[in-house]
Tab-separated table of C-alpha atoms and ligand atoms in Angstrom:
chain	number	residue	atom	x	y	z
G	1	MET	CA	38.456	-34.239	61.031
G	2	ARG	CA	37.584	-31.465	58.491
G	3	VAL	CA	38.778	-31.297	54.898
G	4	ILE	CA	40.604	-28.089	53.994
G	5	CYS	CA	38.034	-26.864	51.466
G	6	HIS	CA	35.345	-26.947	54.184
G	7	LEU	CA	37.509	-24.799	56.464
G	8	VAL	CA	37.750	-22.267	53.629
G	9	GLU	CA	34.051	-22.563	52.780
G	10	ASP	CA	32.993	-21.922	56.420
G	11	ARG	CA	34.938	-18.687	56.473
G	12	LEU	CA	33.444	-17.620	53.134
G	13	LEU	CA	29.936	-17.791	54.653
G	14	ASP	CA	30.723	-14.497	56.467
G	15	SER	CA	32.736	-12.720	53.777
G	16	ASP	CA	33.833	-13.077	50.170
G	17	ASP	CA	37.493	-12.496	51.051
G	18	LEU	CA	39.118	-15.648	49.622
G	19	LEU	CA	42.618	-14.540	50.601
G	20	GLY	CA	41.535	-14.038	54.229
G	21	ALA	CA	39.567	-17.297	54.221
G	22	VAL	CA	42.585	-19.307	53.060
G	23	SER	CA	44.853	-17.514	55.581
G	24	ASP	CA	42.459	-18.444	58.402
G	25	ALA	CA	42.077	-22.006	57.153
G	26	VAL	CA	45.799	-22.722	56.851
G	27	ALA	CA	46.408	-21.289	60.327
G	28	GLN	CA	44.424	-24.292	61.611
G	29	LEU	CA	46.469	-26.885	59.719
G	30	THR	CA	49.336	-28.986	61.015
G	31	GLY	CA	51.898	-31.048	59.068
G	32	SER	CA	53.330	-30.177	55.677
G	33	TRP	CA	51.328	-29.064	52.673
G	34	ALA	CA	51.256	-26.933	49.542
G	35	LEU	CA	47.863	-26.026	48.116
G	36	VAL	CA	46.047	-23.868	45.620
G	37	VAL	CA	42.400	-22.955	46.318
G	38	LEU	CA	40.165	-22.106	43.364
G	39	ASP	CA	36.813	-20.420	43.988
G	40	ALA	CA	34.681	-21.904	41.223
G	41	ARG	CA	32.148	-19.049	41.474
G	42	THR	CA	34.599	-16.215	40.860
G	43	GLY	CA	37.659	-17.904	39.345
G	44	ARG	CA	39.863	-16.397	42.101
G	45	MET	CA	42.857	-18.442	43.130
G	46	VAL	CA	44.957	-18.443	46.301
G	47	ALA	CA	48.115	-20.484	47.000
G	48	ALA	CA	49.827	-21.340	50.283
G	49	ALA	CA	52.549	-23.671	51.473
G	50	HIS	CA	54.112	-24.947	54.668
G	51	ARG	CA	57.189	-27.231	54.791
G	52	SER	CA	56.504	-28.198	51.191
G	53	PRO	CA	57.860	-26.603	47.998
G	54	LEU	CA	55.723	-24.139	46.025
G	55	LEU	CA	56.813	-21.366	43.709
G	56	ALA	CA	55.041	-18.680	41.721
G	57	ALA	CA	56.103	-17.051	38.461
G	58	ARG	CA	54.807	-14.422	36.040
G	59	SER	CA	55.577	-14.086	32.355
G	60	ALA	CA	53.915	-13.042	29.128
G	61	ALA	CA	52.546	-16.588	28.981
G	62	GLY	CA	50.633	-16.149	32.267
G	63	ILE	CA	50.975	-16.734	35.975
G	64	PHE	CA	52.227	-20.114	37.143
G	65	LEU	CA	52.303	-22.081	40.386
G	66	ALA	CA	54.402	-25.226	40.605
G	67	SER	CA	56.358	-27.299	43.098
G	68	ASP	CA	59.454	-27.361	40.885
G	69	ILE	CA	60.789	-24.867	38.366
G	70	SER	CA	61.527	-27.621	35.853
G	71	ALA	CA	57.756	-28.051	35.358
G	72	ILE	CA	57.337	-24.465	34.078
G	73	GLY	CA	60.839	-23.559	32.895
G	74	ASP	CA	59.704	-23.428	29.243
G	75	TRP	CA	57.482	-20.416	29.951
G	76	VAL	CA	59.182	-18.310	32.640
G	77	ASP	CA	62.555	-16.655	33.166
G	78	GLU	CA	62.330	-16.097	36.920
G	79	PHE	CA	60.286	-17.231	39.885
G	80	HIS	CA	59.451	-16.457	43.540
G	81	ILE	CA	59.501	-19.042	46.321
G	82	LEU	CA	56.679	-19.225	48.870
G	83	ALA	CA	58.069	-19.352	52.417
G	84	ASP	CA	56.247	-21.045	55.303
G	85	GLY	CA	53.243	-18.875	56.218
G	86	ASP	CA	53.014	-17.137	52.814
G	87	VAL	CA	49.529	-16.954	51.277
G	88	VAL	CA	49.426	-15.562	47.753
G	89	GLU	CA	46.471	-14.503	45.638
G	90	VAL	CA	46.879	-14.914	41.908
G	91	THR	CA	45.140	-12.098	40.052
G	92	ASN	CA	46.656	-10.295	37.096
G	93	ASP	CA	49.538	-10.009	39.514
G	94	LEU	CA	50.747	-11.787	42.667
G	95	VAL	CA	49.283	-10.413	45.914
G	96	TRP	CA	51.656	-11.607	48.628
G	97	THR	CA	50.714	-11.954	52.319
G	98	ASN	CA	52.231	-13.707	55.307
G	99	SER	CA	50.230	-14.735	58.377
G	100	GLY	CA	47.381	-12.502	57.171
G	101	ILE	CA	49.573	-9.373	56.737
G	102	PRO	CA	50.487	-7.838	53.335
G	103	ALA	CA	54.076	-8.734	52.454
G	104	VAL	CA	56.614	-7.721	49.844
G	105	VAL	CA	56.931	-10.119	46.918
G	106	PRO	CA	60.219	-11.981	47.565
G	107	ALA	CA	63.152	-11.250	45.237
G	108	PRO	CA	62.893	-13.130	41.944
G	109	ILE	CA	65.272	-16.011	41.302
G	110	PRO	CA	66.483	-16.595	37.737
G	111	ARG	CA	65.376	-19.866	36.187
G	112	PRO	CA	68.251	-22.377	35.992
G	113	PRO	CA	69.485	-23.314	32.493
G	114	ARG	CA	67.272	-25.644	30.455
G	115	PRO	CA	68.447	-29.207	29.629
G	116	HIS	CA	71.478	-29.291	27.334
G	117	PHE	CA	70.378	-32.369	25.434
G	118	SER	CA	67.713	-32.900	22.862
G	119	LEU	CA	65.778	-36.099	22.511
G	120	THR	CA	66.714	-38.068	19.394
G	121	VAL	CA	65.309	-40.999	17.537
G	122	GLU	CA	67.751	-43.458	19.147
G	123	ALA	CA	67.207	-41.952	22.615
G	124	ASP	CA	63.536	-41.187	22.811
G	125	ASP	CA	63.331	-41.113	26.598
G	126	HIS	CA	64.828	-38.639	29.025
G	127	MET	CA	66.798	-41.243	30.936
G	128	ALA	CA	68.651	-42.301	27.774
G	129	ALA	CA	69.381	-38.673	26.901
G	130	GLU	CA	70.593	-37.997	30.439
G	131	ILE	CA	72.885	-41.040	30.404
G	132	ARG	CA	74.234	-39.898	27.038
G	133	GLU	CA	74.848	-36.423	28.401
G	134	GLN	CA	76.986	-37.615	31.343
G	135	PRO	CA	80.447	-37.056	29.780
G	136	GLU	CA	79.424	-33.517	28.798
G	137	ALA	CA	77.876	-32.797	32.216
G	138	ALA	CA	81.031	-34.075	33.955
G	139	ALA	CA	83.257	-31.940	31.702
G	140	ARG	CA	81.117	-28.828	32.343
G	141	LEU	CA	81.274	-29.394	36.073
G	142	LEU	CA	85.044	-29.915	36.049
G	143	GLU	CA	85.497	-26.773	34.010
G	144	GLU	CA	83.567	-24.928	36.714
G	145	VAL	CA	85.227	-26.350	39.836
G	146	GLY	CA	88.379	-28.198	38.700
G	147	GLY	CA	90.711	-25.181	39.040
G	148	ARG	CA	89.613	-24.520	42.642
G	149	ILE	CA	90.139	-27.998	44.096
G	150	ALA	CA	93.908	-28.351	44.623
G	151	THR	CA	94.201	-24.718	45.753
G	152	GLY	CA	91.785	-25.434	48.623
G	153	GLU	CA	89.442	-22.670	47.366
G	154	LEU	CA	86.503	-24.976	46.674
G	155	TRP	CA	86.453	-25.803	50.388
G	156	ASN	CA	87.565	-22.413	51.770
G	157	ASP	CA	84.909	-20.505	49.783
G	158	LEU	CA	82.187	-22.342	51.699
G	159	GLY	CA	83.267	-20.668	54.951
G	160	LEU	CA	82.856	-23.841	57.014
G	161	PRO	CA	85.057	-24.809	59.982
G	162	ARG	CA	87.732	-27.511	59.786
G	163	PHE	CA	86.306	-30.996	60.444
G	164	ASP	CA	87.665	-34.380	61.561
G	165	ARG	CA	84.954	-36.692	60.257
G	166	MET	CA	82.041	-36.619	57.829
G	167	ARG	CA	78.469	-37.748	58.247
G	168	VAL	CA	76.471	-38.099	55.035
G	169	VAL	CA	72.674	-37.893	55.271
G	170	ALA	CA	70.699	-38.702	52.110
G	171	CYS	CA	68.323	-41.150	50.418
G	172	GLY	CA	68.472	-43.514	47.458
G	173	THR	CA	70.942	-42.649	44.742
G	174	SER	CA	72.164	-39.575	46.626
G	175	LEU	CA	73.026	-41.852	49.548
G	176	ASN	CA	75.045	-44.062	47.207
G	177	ALA	CA	76.903	-40.975	45.959
G	178	GLY	CA	77.484	-39.994	49.587
G	179	GLU	CA	79.001	-43.392	50.320
G	180	VAL	CA	81.474	-42.900	47.440
G	181	ILE	CA	82.332	-39.396	48.709
G	182	GLY	CA	82.690	-40.520	52.335
G	183	SER	CA	84.897	-43.453	51.391
G	184	ALA	CA	87.090	-41.074	49.338
G	185	LEU	CA	87.591	-39.039	52.527
G	186	SER	CA	88.703	-42.162	54.389
G	187	ARG	CA	90.846	-43.541	51.559
G	188	LEU	CA	92.562	-40.281	50.605
G	189	GLY	CA	92.679	-38.522	53.953
G	190	GLY	CA	92.406	-41.199	56.626
G	191	LEU	CA	89.377	-39.464	58.189
G	192	GLY	CA	86.280	-41.350	59.315
G	193	HIS	CA	82.878	-41.168	57.687
G	194	SER	CA	79.410	-42.546	58.195
G	195	SER	CA	76.382	-42.636	55.914
G	196	VAL	CA	72.941	-42.307	57.427
G	197	VAL	CA	69.646	-42.971	55.651
G	198	ALA	CA	67.845	-39.635	56.104
G	199	SER	CA	64.628	-41.207	57.391
G	200	GLU	CA	66.643	-42.886	60.188
G	201	ALA	CA	68.913	-39.934	61.003
G	202	ALA	CA	66.950	-38.826	64.063
G	203	GLY	CA	68.526	-41.313	66.474
G	204	SER	CA	72.095	-41.136	65.203
G	205	VAL	CA	74.805	-39.623	67.414
G	206	VAL	CA	76.894	-36.795	65.949
G	207	GLU	CA	80.380	-36.599	67.430
G	208	PRO	CA	82.155	-33.260	67.899
G	209	GLY	CA	84.235	-32.245	64.867
G	210	THR	CA	81.742	-33.776	62.422
G	211	LEU	CA	80.739	-32.127	59.153
G	212	THR	CA	77.234	-33.175	58.118
G	213	VAL	CA	76.833	-33.377	54.345
G	214	MET	CA	73.224	-33.587	53.186
G	215	ILE	CA	73.010	-34.752	49.588
G	216	SER	CA	69.869	-34.406	47.490
G	217	GLN	CA	69.580	-33.722	43.785
G	218	SER	CA	66.169	-32.077	44.253
G	219	GLY	CA	66.888	-30.451	47.612
G	220	GLU	CA	63.198	-31.063	48.390
G	221	THR	CA	63.274	-34.611	49.753
G	222	ALA	CA	61.089	-34.591	52.872
G	223	ASP	CA	63.164	-37.205	54.718
G	224	VAL	CA	66.297	-35.064	54.277
G	225	LEU	CA	64.507	-31.870	55.339
G	226	ARG	CA	63.140	-33.641	58.418
G	227	ALA	CA	66.643	-34.878	59.292
G	228	LEU	CA	67.808	-31.256	59.084
G	229	GLU	CA	64.974	-30.082	61.346
G	230	GLU	CA	65.550	-32.887	63.839
G	231	GLY	CA	69.007	-31.571	64.420
G	232	PRO	CA	72.530	-32.146	63.248
G	233	GLN	CA	73.426	-31.564	66.956
G	234	GLY	CA	75.791	-28.649	66.519
G	235	SER	CA	77.478	-30.058	63.422
G	236	PRO	CA	77.760	-27.563	60.544
G	237	VAL	CA	75.678	-28.665	57.549
G	238	LEU	CA	76.743	-28.550	53.934
G	239	ALA	CA	74.100	-29.285	51.287
G	240	LEU	CA	75.157	-30.855	48.009
G	241	VAL	CA	72.230	-30.214	45.673
G	242	ASN	CA	71.407	-29.777	42.008
G	243	ASN	CA	69.285	-26.718	42.783
G	244	VAL	CA	70.890	-24.227	45.166
G	245	HIS	CA	67.535	-22.401	45.554
G	246	SER	CA	65.797	-25.535	46.813
G	247	THR	CA	64.457	-25.705	50.374
G	248	LEU	CA	67.515	-27.660	51.534
G	249	GLY	CA	69.882	-25.260	49.787
G	250	ARG	CA	68.286	-22.296	51.550
G	251	LYS	CA	68.306	-23.772	55.055
G	252	VAL	CA	71.867	-24.998	55.576
G	253	ASP	CA	75.178	-23.378	56.559
G	254	ALA	CA	76.723	-23.751	53.099
G	255	VAL	CA	75.632	-25.069	49.741
G	256	LEU	CA	77.491	-26.657	46.861
G	257	SER	CA	75.915	-27.318	43.476
G	258	CYS	CA	76.489	-30.520	41.550
G	259	ALA	CA	75.547	-28.417	38.491
G	260	ALA	CA	74.239	-31.363	36.487
G	261	GLY	CA	71.499	-29.312	34.821
G	262	PRO	CA	67.849	-30.375	34.865
G	263	GLU	CA	67.225	-34.096	35.216
G	264	ILE	CA	63.766	-35.203	34.111
G	265	GLY	CA	63.875	-39.032	34.290
G	266	VAL	CA	62.804	-40.296	37.719
G	267	ALA	CA	65.882	-42.523	37.838
G	268	ALA	CA	68.841	-40.346	38.823
G	269	THR	CA	71.789	-40.739	36.437
G	270	LYS	CA	73.788	-37.620	35.564
G	271	THR	CA	73.080	-36.070	38.978
G	272	PHE	CA	74.723	-39.138	40.583
G	273	VAL	CA	77.831	-38.776	38.426
G	274	CYS	CA	78.067	-35.037	39.135
G	275	GLN	CA	77.454	-35.500	42.888
G	276	VAL	CA	80.310	-38.024	43.019
G	277	ILE	CA	82.695	-35.765	41.099
G	278	VAL	CA	82.037	-32.526	42.969
G	279	GLY	CA	81.847	-34.337	46.327
G	280	THR	CA	85.197	-36.022	45.721
G	281	GLY	CA	86.654	-32.684	44.574
G	282	LEU	CA	85.379	-31.147	47.790
G	283	VAL	CA	87.036	-33.867	49.875
G	284	ILE	CA	90.390	-33.287	48.140
G	285	SER	CA	90.009	-29.527	48.540
G	286	ALA	CA	89.178	-29.801	52.259
G	287	LEU	CA	92.161	-32.100	52.833
G	288	VAL	CA	94.499	-29.597	51.143
G	289	ALA	CA	92.980	-26.629	52.986
G	290	SER	CA	93.445	-28.347	56.347
G	291	GLY	CA	97.062	-29.294	55.569
G	292	ARG	CA	96.243	-33.011	55.489
G	293	MET	CA	97.160	-33.476	51.827
G	294	ASP	CA	100.075	-31.907	49.961
G	295	VAL	CA	99.269	-29.779	46.951
G	296	ALA	CA	101.262	-31.946	44.509
G	297	ARG	CA	99.180	-35.015	45.413
G	298	ALA	CA	96.001	-32.979	45.122
G	299	HIS	CA	97.025	-31.880	41.595
G	300	ARG	CA	97.617	-35.516	40.595
G	301	LEU	CA	94.164	-36.459	41.888
G	302	VAL	CA	92.544	-33.540	40.069
G	303	ASN	CA	94.246	-34.713	36.877
G	304	ASP	CA	92.581	-38.086	37.467
G	305	LEU	CA	89.221	-36.308	37.815
G	306	TYR	CA	89.774	-34.620	34.448
G	307	LEU	CA	89.959	-38.099	32.843
G	308	ILE	CA	86.414	-38.915	33.927
G	309	PRO	CA	84.450	-37.438	30.977
G	310	GLU	CA	86.466	-39.530	28.514
G	311	GLN	CA	86.123	-42.633	30.700
G	312	LEU	CA	82.351	-42.193	30.886
G	313	ALA	CA	82.175	-41.846	27.097
G	314	GLU	CA	84.286	-45.006	26.604
G	315	ALA	CA	82.112	-46.902	29.065
G	316	ALA	CA	78.966	-45.826	27.213
G	317	ALA	CA	80.420	-46.954	23.869
G	318	ALA	CA	81.394	-50.345	25.314
G	319	ALA	CA	77.975	-50.791	26.903
G	320	ARG	CA	76.190	-49.870	23.654
G	321	ALA	CA	78.175	-52.517	21.786
G	322	LEU	CA	78.139	-55.327	24.357
G	323	LEU	CA	74.992	-55.066	26.463
G	324	PRO	CA	72.170	-55.885	23.983
G	325	PRO	CA	72.755	-59.682	23.858
G	326	LEU	CA	73.257	-59.753	27.632
G	327	VAL	CA	69.972	-57.917	28.163
G	328	GLU	CA	68.254	-60.436	25.888
G	329	GLU	CA	69.768	-63.288	27.880
G	330	VAL	CA	68.632	-62.031	31.315
G	331	ARG	CA	65.230	-60.657	30.327
G	332	GLY	CA	63.409	-63.582	31.983
G	333	ALA	CA	65.330	-63.425	35.261
G	334	LYS	CA	63.271	-62.624	38.335
G	335	GLY	CA	66.134	-61.513	40.558
G	336	PHE	CA	69.649	-60.123	40.219
G	337	LEU	CA	72.673	-59.851	42.507
G	338	PHE	CA	75.165	-56.984	42.280
G	339	LEU	CA	78.584	-57.416	43.887
G	340	GLY	CA	81.596	-55.207	44.447
G	341	ARG	CA	84.446	-54.767	46.854
G	342	GLY	CA	85.882	-51.655	48.462
G	343	ALA	CA	84.918	-48.558	46.527
G	344	GLY	CA	82.953	-50.774	44.125
G	345	VAL	CA	80.317	-51.639	46.743
G	346	ALA	CA	78.513	-48.278	46.467
G	347	TYR	CA	78.390	-48.658	42.676
G	348	ALA	CA	76.946	-52.177	43.040
G	349	ALA	CA	74.266	-50.634	45.273
G	350	GLU	CA	73.546	-48.001	42.642
G	351	GLY	CA	73.303	-50.647	39.882
G	352	ALA	CA	70.808	-52.658	41.948
G	353	LEU	CA	68.741	-49.568	42.783
G	354	LYS	CA	68.526	-48.542	39.100
G	355	LEU	CA	67.511	-52.029	38.051
G	356	LYS	CA	64.747	-52.492	40.608
G	357	GLU	CA	63.467	-48.941	40.109
G	358	ILE	CA	62.742	-49.181	36.401
G	359	THR	CA	62.488	-52.924	35.629
G	360	TYR	CA	60.514	-54.017	38.728
G	361	ARG	CA	62.887	-56.970	39.187
G	362	TRP	CA	64.345	-57.852	42.576
G	363	ALA	CA	67.943	-56.792	42.860
G	364	GLU	CA	70.247	-57.115	45.863
G	365	ALA	CA	73.648	-55.479	46.229
G	366	TYR	CA	76.331	-56.855	48.534
G	367	PRO	CA	80.011	-56.528	49.278
G	368	ALA	CA	81.211	-59.661	47.451
G	369	GLY	CA	82.679	-61.071	50.672
G	370	GLU	CA	79.183	-61.267	52.153
G	371	LEU	CA	77.993	-63.805	49.549
G	372	LYS	CA	78.835	-66.816	51.652
G	373	HIS	CA	77.029	-65.272	54.649
G	374	GLY	CA	73.607	-65.545	53.047
G	375	PRO	CA	72.945	-64.271	49.511
G	376	LEU	CA	74.754	-67.200	47.862
G	377	ALA	CA	71.633	-69.216	48.730
G	378	LEU	CA	69.737	-67.135	46.144
G	379	VAL	CA	71.998	-68.205	43.280
G	380	GLU	CA	70.643	-70.915	41.057
G	381	GLU	CA	71.093	-71.946	37.436
G	382	GLY	CA	71.108	-68.766	35.335
G	383	THR	CA	70.770	-66.192	38.179
G	384	PRO	CA	72.392	-63.017	36.830
G	385	VAL	CA	75.197	-61.821	39.129
G	386	ILE	CA	76.708	-58.486	38.091
G	387	VAL	CA	80.214	-57.881	39.417
G	388	ILE	CA	82.006	-54.521	39.496
G	389	ASP	CA	85.447	-55.869	38.666
G	390	ASP	CA	87.969	-53.178	39.541
G	391	ASP	CA	90.775	-55.762	39.685
G	392	ASP	CA	90.483	-56.461	43.388
G	393	HIS	CA	92.179	-59.890	43.565
G	394	ARG	CA	89.631	-61.144	46.122
G	395	LEU	CA	86.826	-61.034	43.527
G	396	ALA	CA	88.069	-64.120	41.650
G	397	GLY	CA	87.090	-66.401	44.544
G	398	ASN	CA	83.618	-64.839	44.789
G	399	ILE	CA	83.080	-65.219	41.048
G	400	ALA	CA	84.102	-68.880	41.263
G	401	GLU	CA	81.604	-69.445	44.097
G	402	VAL	CA	78.778	-68.098	41.925
G	403	ARG	CA	79.864	-70.030	38.812
G	404	ALA	CA	79.955	-73.267	40.790
G	405	ARG	CA	76.223	-72.758	41.514
G	406	GLY	CA	75.365	-72.079	37.865
G	407	GLY	CA	75.013	-68.291	38.276
G	408	ARG	CA	75.361	-66.140	35.135
G	409	ILE	CA	78.302	-63.841	35.890
G	410	ILE	CA	78.397	-60.478	34.105
G	411	THR	CA	81.557	-58.549	34.915
G	412	ILE	CA	81.936	-54.827	34.395
G	413	GLY	CA	85.392	-53.372	34.525
G	414	ARG	CA	88.939	-54.484	33.795
G	415	PRO	CA	90.112	-55.985	30.475
G	416	GLY	CA	88.478	-59.326	29.774
G	417	SER	CA	85.213	-58.337	31.489
G	418	SER	CA	81.796	-58.856	29.864
G	419	VAL	CA	81.737	-55.049	29.483
G	420	GLU	CA	85.202	-53.491	29.635
G	421	VAL	CA	85.321	-50.008	31.100
G	422	PRO	CA	88.311	-47.897	32.105
G	423	LEU	CA	88.669	-48.393	35.871
G	424	SER	CA	91.581	-47.947	38.191
G	425	LEU	CA	91.855	-49.101	41.792
G	426	ALA	CA	93.573	-45.783	42.626
G	427	ALA	CA	90.997	-43.455	40.998
G	428	PRO	CA	89.749	-40.847	43.504
G	429	CYS	CA	86.075	-41.686	42.834
G	430	GLY	CA	86.676	-45.464	42.653
G	431	PRO	CA	85.172	-47.327	39.656
G	432	LEU	CA	82.835	-44.492	38.606
G	433	ALA	CA	82.727	-45.420	34.898
G	434	ALA	CA	81.128	-48.760	35.859
G	435	VAL	CA	77.913	-46.943	36.661
G	436	VAL	CA	77.280	-46.223	32.966
G	437	PRO	CA	76.808	-49.891	31.912
G	438	LEU	CA	74.804	-50.426	35.112
G	439	GLN	CA	72.433	-47.611	34.156
G	440	MET	CA	72.267	-48.884	30.571
G	441	LEU	CA	71.601	-52.444	31.689
G	442	ALA	CA	68.622	-51.246	33.735
G	443	LEU	CA	67.364	-49.029	30.919
G	444	GLY	CA	67.882	-51.701	28.235
G	445	LEU	CA	65.956	-54.242	30.278
G	446	ALA	CA	63.144	-51.769	31.057
G	447	VAL	CA	62.743	-51.002	27.347
G	448	GLU	CA	62.919	-54.717	26.446
G	449	LEU	CA	60.157	-55.430	28.992
G	450	GLY	CA	58.017	-52.590	27.679
G	451	PHE	CA	58.219	-50.278	30.712
G	452	ASP	CA	58.372	-46.482	30.671
G	453	ALA	CA	61.791	-45.850	32.252
G	454	ASP	CA	61.118	-42.141	32.739
G	455	LYS	CA	58.046	-42.736	34.865
G	456	PRO	CA	58.468	-45.884	36.948
G	457	ARG	CA	55.360	-47.043	38.766
G	458	ASN	CA	54.831	-45.869	42.360
G	459	LEU	CA	57.775	-43.416	42.290
G	460	ALA	CA	58.195	-39.646	41.954
G	461	LYS	CA	61.150	-37.499	40.947
G	462	SER	CA	60.922	-35.406	44.106
G	463	VAL	CA	59.754	-37.272	47.192
G	464	THR	CA	58.183	-34.438	49.174
G	465	VAL	CA	56.301	-36.613	51.658
G	466	ASP	CA	57.683	-38.400	54.752
P	501	LIG	O1	66.214	-35.670	45.250
P	501	LIG	P1	66.994	-36.647	46.044
P	501	LIG	O2	68.387	-36.853	45.567
P	501	LIG	O3	66.993	-36.298	47.523
P	501	LIG	O4	66.220	-38.002	45.927
P	501	LIG	C1	66.568	-39.114	46.713
P	501	LIG	C2	65.955	-40.376	46.168
P	501	LIG	O5	64.548	-40.289	46.221
P	501	LIG	C3	66.390	-40.635	44.722
P	501	LIG	O6	67.773	-40.674	44.619
P	501	LIG	C4	65.820	-41.947	44.203
P	501	LIG	O7	66.407	-43.005	44.883
P	501	LIG	C5	66.088	-41.995	42.698
P	501	LIG	N1	64.859	-41.971	41.981
P	501	LIG	C6	66.933	-43.139	42.288
P	501	LIG	O8	67.131	-43.169	40.918
């Protein structure tokens, strides 16, 4: 096995052409990579990428190479994306080649808008600012797409064929959003859906008439890109991303933006909320466009979507007032259970993911009915059990089961809950507002325990490796 710099060095023994040396070296590589080679003797620099994001940008502040525009957005207005096989020398300018042949510099792409929030004294981390920004992000998104949902335009403008079932492929929080979106399709339109973890998508069977929806806030997640390469088996692919110029956005049949704006905290918050809203809007729009939902019903559902920004704001206010003593009470707990029923299950999963990601505590999410099939054994005196209480009458029995074992029940939802938030069983996105206290519980506990919520250990914002 040779290291890449030795491949380059060998070639430089015969010539001082760094660009040619890197082109020859990368032609011998397999796998996915993005690299920048610096010749320490001359200061020359050459960049190349293959199945891994890399972009180049010029501005008065200099020339930049980065894997994500958000890293350099403060200094540049536009950028160029390196395609597979591109090798670029950075001089006073960008010298673009592909497979050893001079190439035209690809068209510049304008930098997306910068974050809308500013960090304040009471919210001195990005995650807090991004949670705070959710009502505004949701309102912005609805302003952009709300008028095109009930008319069917949001769906029709994508130019995709009619479909009979949906297959969501995603990871982590995006997968949880996909589960909410898929279950909206089943609940509102009676069509089937499945959710597939992207890293396990390879073996899954895609039936005819399936629309594959790949969801990824970054659009650079390697597992999702691999699932795309390994084949949606004839199914058209729609990408739901926060960056339409991302690798995923560029490779699929149609792309829809969740338009959440830049998200810096590793824990996804406002992108989740925006994915759920635009994905649910898309479902309604597709049902109208295919004649499966009447326009009057679609308008009523869109009106429900317009209530979301206010509901998120109310949920945040309730969580700010009521969570601090609860956080204090559970700070010593080693493990947490999150329960929901129906549409609440995906939100329970999201609450558990947030908590484990930034507090390093074990957290399990289950449909509440599953308790008695195993997880109830975990409940002991004081075990925190967080319940998304959207008024499903079956929850009372599950809560009683936990209480009988001494578990500390924290309910989020209907009046009388530990944290009351505006939820309705009929809401098109299910109990979306519940996610705000779940995010704030995780953040509050992380801060209480002294952890940096923006940079959780072992994790990255964009997971560009398999
Ligand atoms: O960029 P993506 O949406 O594809 O990322 C997928 C997951 O890596 C991501 O959602 C991860 O689970 C979050 N950090 C959770 O907060």
